[in-house]
mmCIF file of C-alpha atoms and ligand atoms in Angstrom:
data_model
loop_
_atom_site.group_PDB
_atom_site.id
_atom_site.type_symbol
_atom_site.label_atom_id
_atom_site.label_comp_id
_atom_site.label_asym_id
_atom_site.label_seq_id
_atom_site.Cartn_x
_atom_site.Cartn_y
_atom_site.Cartn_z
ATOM 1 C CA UNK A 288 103.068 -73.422 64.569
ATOM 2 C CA UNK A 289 103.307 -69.382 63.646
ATOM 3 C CA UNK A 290 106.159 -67.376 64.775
ATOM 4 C CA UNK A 291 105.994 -63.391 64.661
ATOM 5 C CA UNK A 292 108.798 -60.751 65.030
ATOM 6 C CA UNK A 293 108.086 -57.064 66.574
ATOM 7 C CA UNK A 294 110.334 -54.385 66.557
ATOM 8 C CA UNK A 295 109.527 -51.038 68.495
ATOM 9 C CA UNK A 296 112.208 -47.512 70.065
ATOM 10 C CA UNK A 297 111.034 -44.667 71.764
ATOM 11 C CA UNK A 298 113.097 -41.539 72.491
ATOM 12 C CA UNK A 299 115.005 -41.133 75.500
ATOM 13 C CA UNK A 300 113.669 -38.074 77.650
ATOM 14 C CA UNK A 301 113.838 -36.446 80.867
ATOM 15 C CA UNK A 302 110.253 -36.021 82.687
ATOM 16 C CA UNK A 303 108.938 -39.441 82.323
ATOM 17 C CA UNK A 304 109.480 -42.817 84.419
ATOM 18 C CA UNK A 305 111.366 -45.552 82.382
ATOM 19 C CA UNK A 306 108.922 -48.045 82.576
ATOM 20 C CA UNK A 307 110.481 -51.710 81.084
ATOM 21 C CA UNK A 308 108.456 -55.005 81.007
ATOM 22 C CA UNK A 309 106.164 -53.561 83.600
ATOM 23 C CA UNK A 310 109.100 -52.486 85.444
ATOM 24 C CA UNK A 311 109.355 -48.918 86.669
ATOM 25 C CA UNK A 312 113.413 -48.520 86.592
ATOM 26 C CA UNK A 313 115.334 -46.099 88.839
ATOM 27 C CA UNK A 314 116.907 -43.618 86.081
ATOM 28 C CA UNK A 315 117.021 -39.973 85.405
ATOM 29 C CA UNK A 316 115.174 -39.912 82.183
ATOM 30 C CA UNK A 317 112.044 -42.315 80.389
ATOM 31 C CA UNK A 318 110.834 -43.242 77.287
ATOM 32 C CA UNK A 319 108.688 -40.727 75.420
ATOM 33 C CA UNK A 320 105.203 -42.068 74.358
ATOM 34 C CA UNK A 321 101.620 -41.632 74.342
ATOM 35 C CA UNK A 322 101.221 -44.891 76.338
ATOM 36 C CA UNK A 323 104.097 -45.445 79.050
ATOM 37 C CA UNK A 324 105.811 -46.304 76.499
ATOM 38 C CA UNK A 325 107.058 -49.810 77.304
ATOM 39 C CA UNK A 326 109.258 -50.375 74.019
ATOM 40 C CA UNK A 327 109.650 -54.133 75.362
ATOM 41 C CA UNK A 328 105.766 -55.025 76.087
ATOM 42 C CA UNK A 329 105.161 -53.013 72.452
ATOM 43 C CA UNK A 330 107.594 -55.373 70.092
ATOM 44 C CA UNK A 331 106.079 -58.204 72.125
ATOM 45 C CA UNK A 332 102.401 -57.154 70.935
ATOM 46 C CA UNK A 333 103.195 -56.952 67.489
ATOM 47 C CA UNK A 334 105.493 -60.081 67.583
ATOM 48 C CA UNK A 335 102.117 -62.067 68.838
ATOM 49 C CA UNK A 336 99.751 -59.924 66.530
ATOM 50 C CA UNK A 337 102.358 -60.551 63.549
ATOM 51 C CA UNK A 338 102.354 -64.242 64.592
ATOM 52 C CA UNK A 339 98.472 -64.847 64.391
ATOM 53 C CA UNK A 340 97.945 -62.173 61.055
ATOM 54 C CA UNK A 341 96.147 -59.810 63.797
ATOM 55 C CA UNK A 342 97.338 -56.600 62.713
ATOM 56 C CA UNK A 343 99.785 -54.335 64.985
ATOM 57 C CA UNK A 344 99.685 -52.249 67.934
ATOM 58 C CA UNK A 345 99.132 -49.038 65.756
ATOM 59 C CA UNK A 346 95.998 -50.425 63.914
ATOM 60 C CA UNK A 347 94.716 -51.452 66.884
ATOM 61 C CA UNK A 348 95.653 -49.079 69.684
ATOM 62 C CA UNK A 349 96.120 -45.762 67.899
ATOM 63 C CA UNK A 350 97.927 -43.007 69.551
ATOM 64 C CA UNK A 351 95.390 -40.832 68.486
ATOM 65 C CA UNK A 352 92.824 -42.134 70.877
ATOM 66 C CA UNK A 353 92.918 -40.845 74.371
ATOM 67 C CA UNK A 354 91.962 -43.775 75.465
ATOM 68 C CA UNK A 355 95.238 -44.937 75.762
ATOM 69 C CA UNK A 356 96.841 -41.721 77.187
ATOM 70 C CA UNK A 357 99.292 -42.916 79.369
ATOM 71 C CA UNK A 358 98.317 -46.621 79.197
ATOM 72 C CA UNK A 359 99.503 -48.995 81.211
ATOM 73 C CA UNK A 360 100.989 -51.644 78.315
ATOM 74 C CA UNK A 361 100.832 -54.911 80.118
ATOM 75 C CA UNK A 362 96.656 -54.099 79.987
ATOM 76 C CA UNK A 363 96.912 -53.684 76.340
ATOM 77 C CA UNK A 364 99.191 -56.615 76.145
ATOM 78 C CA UNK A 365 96.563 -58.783 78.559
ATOM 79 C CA UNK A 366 93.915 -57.649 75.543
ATOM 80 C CA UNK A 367 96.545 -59.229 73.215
ATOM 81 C CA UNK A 368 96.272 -62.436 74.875
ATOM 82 C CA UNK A 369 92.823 -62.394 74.758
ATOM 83 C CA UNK A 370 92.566 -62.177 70.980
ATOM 84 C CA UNK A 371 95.466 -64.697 70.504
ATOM 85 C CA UNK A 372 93.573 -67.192 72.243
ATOM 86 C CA UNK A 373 90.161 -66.513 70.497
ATOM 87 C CA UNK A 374 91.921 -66.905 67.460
ATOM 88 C CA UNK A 375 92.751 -70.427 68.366
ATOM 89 C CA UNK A 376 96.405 -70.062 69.253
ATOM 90 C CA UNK A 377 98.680 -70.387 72.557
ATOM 91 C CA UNK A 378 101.873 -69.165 73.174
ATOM 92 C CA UNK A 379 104.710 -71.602 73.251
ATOM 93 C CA UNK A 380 107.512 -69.097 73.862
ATOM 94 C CA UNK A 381 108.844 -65.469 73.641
ATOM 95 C CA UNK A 382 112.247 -64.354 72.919
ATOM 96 C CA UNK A 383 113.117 -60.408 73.250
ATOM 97 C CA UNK A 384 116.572 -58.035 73.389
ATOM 98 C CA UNK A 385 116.530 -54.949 75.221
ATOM 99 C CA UNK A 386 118.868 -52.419 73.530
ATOM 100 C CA UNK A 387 119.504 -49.485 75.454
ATOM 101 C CA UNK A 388 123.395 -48.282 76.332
ATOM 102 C CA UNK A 389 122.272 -47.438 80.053
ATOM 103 C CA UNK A 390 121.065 -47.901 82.554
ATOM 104 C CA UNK A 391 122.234 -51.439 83.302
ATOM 105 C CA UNK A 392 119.385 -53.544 83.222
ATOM 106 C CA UNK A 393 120.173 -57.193 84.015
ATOM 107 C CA UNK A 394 119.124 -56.884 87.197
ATOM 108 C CA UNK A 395 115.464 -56.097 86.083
ATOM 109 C CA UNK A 396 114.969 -58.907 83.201
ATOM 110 C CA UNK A 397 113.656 -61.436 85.856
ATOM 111 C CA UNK A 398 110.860 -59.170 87.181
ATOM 112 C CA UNK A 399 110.022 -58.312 83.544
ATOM 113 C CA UNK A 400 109.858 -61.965 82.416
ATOM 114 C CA UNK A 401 107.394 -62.446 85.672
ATOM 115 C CA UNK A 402 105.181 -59.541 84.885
ATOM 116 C CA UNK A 403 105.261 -60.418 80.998
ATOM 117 C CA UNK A 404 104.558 -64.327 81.874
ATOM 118 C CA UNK A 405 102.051 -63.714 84.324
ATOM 119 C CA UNK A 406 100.043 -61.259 81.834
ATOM 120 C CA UNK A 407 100.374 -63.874 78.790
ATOM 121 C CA UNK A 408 99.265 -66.720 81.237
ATOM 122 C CA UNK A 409 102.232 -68.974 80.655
ATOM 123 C CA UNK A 410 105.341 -69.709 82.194
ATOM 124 C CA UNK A 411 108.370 -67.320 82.840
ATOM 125 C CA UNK A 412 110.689 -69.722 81.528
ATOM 126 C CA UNK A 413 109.026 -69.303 78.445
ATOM 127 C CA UNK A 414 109.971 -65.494 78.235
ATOM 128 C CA UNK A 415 113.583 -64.198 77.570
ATOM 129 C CA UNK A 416 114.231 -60.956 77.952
ATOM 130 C CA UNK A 417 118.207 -59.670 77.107
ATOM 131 C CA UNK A 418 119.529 -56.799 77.787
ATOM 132 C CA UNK A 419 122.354 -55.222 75.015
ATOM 133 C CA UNK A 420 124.176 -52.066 74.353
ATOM 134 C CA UNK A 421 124.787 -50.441 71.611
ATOM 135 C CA UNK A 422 128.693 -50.339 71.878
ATOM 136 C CA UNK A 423 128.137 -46.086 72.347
ATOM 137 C CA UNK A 424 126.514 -46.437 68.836
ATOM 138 C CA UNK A 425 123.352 -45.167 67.124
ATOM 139 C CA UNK A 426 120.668 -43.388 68.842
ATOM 140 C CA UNK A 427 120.163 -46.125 71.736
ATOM 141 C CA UNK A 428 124.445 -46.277 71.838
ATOM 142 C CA UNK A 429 124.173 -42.470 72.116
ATOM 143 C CA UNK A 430 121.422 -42.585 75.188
ATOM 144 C CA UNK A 431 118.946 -41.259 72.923
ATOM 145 C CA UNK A 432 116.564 -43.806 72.602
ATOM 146 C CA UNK A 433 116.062 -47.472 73.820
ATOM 147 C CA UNK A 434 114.581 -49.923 71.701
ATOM 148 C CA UNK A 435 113.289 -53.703 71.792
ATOM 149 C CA UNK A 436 113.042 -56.814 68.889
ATOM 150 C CA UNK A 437 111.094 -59.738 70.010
ATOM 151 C CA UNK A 438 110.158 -63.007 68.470
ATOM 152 C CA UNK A 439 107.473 -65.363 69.230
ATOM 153 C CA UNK A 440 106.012 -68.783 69.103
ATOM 154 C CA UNK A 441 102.506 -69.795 68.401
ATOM 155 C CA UNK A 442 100.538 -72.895 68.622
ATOM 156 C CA UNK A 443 97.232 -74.091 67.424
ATOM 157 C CA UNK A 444 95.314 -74.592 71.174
ATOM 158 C CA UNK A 445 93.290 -77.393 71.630
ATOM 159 C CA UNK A 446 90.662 -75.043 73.216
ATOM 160 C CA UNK A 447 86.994 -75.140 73.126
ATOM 161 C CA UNK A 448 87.076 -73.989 69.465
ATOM 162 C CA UNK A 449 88.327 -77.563 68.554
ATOM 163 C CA UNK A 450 86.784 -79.246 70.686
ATOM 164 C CA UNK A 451 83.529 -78.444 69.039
HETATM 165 MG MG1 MG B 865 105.800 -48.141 71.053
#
């Protein structure tokens, strides 16, 4: 077993879509980024990179490379999963926290968990998602950012690497 932690915020800004665990969300600003800057599906990546030693999203995906201009995240996050697993692990479970002071976002956390789940190839009641505020404080409190923590689980898979 290897457990990882990710951490990721992005500004608050008016002009983009708020894009959350895959999930475009009605609002009147978005997250500022070179990808769409999904703060949830980026502290997820370097929670499962941190858990197998893989490096993070920066090393691997660097914002100075137009390839990922505007990148959808749950394709670099599918890519994840793909290293993961060639590294001999599977993932036994994903906690996250959401914290942004608005909008409200509970009811969007069980779409995320689908998209999220259905990208990592495992089950959404193995992905939490939970939404906080910031009690009005600090940059998300203030509505100037929103930012994401996750944690995850890893196992050693009994793939075809053990097998032979
Ligand atoms: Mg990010």
């Amino acid at each position: 077993m290897r457990t990882g932690i990710g951490y990721d915020l992005h500004r608050l800004v008016e002009g983009r879509s708020l894009i959350l665990g895959g999930v475009t969300i009605p609002f009147d600003k978005g997250l500022l980024g070179h990808s769409d800057a999904d703060v949830l599906v980026h502290a997820i990546i370097d929670a499962l990179l941190g858990a197998a030693c893989l490096g993070n999203i920066g090393s691997l995906y660097p914002d100075t490379d137009p390839r990922y201009a505007g990148a959808n995240s749950l394709q670099l996050l599918s890519d994840v999963r793909n290293r993961i697993s060639d590294a001999g692990y599977e993932i036994v479970n994903i906690d996250s926290v959401i914290v942004a002071q608005s909008p409200k976002l509970n009811p969007f956390t069980s779409l995320m968990r689908d998209n999220v789940a259905s990208i990592l190839h495992i089950d959404s009641g193995c992905v939490s998602v939970k939404p906080k505020t910031n009690e009005g404080l600090g940059p998300e409190g203030e509505g100037l950012a929103i930012s994401a923590q996750a944690v995850v689980l890893l196992a050693r898979s009994l793939g075809p690497r053990e097998v032979d």
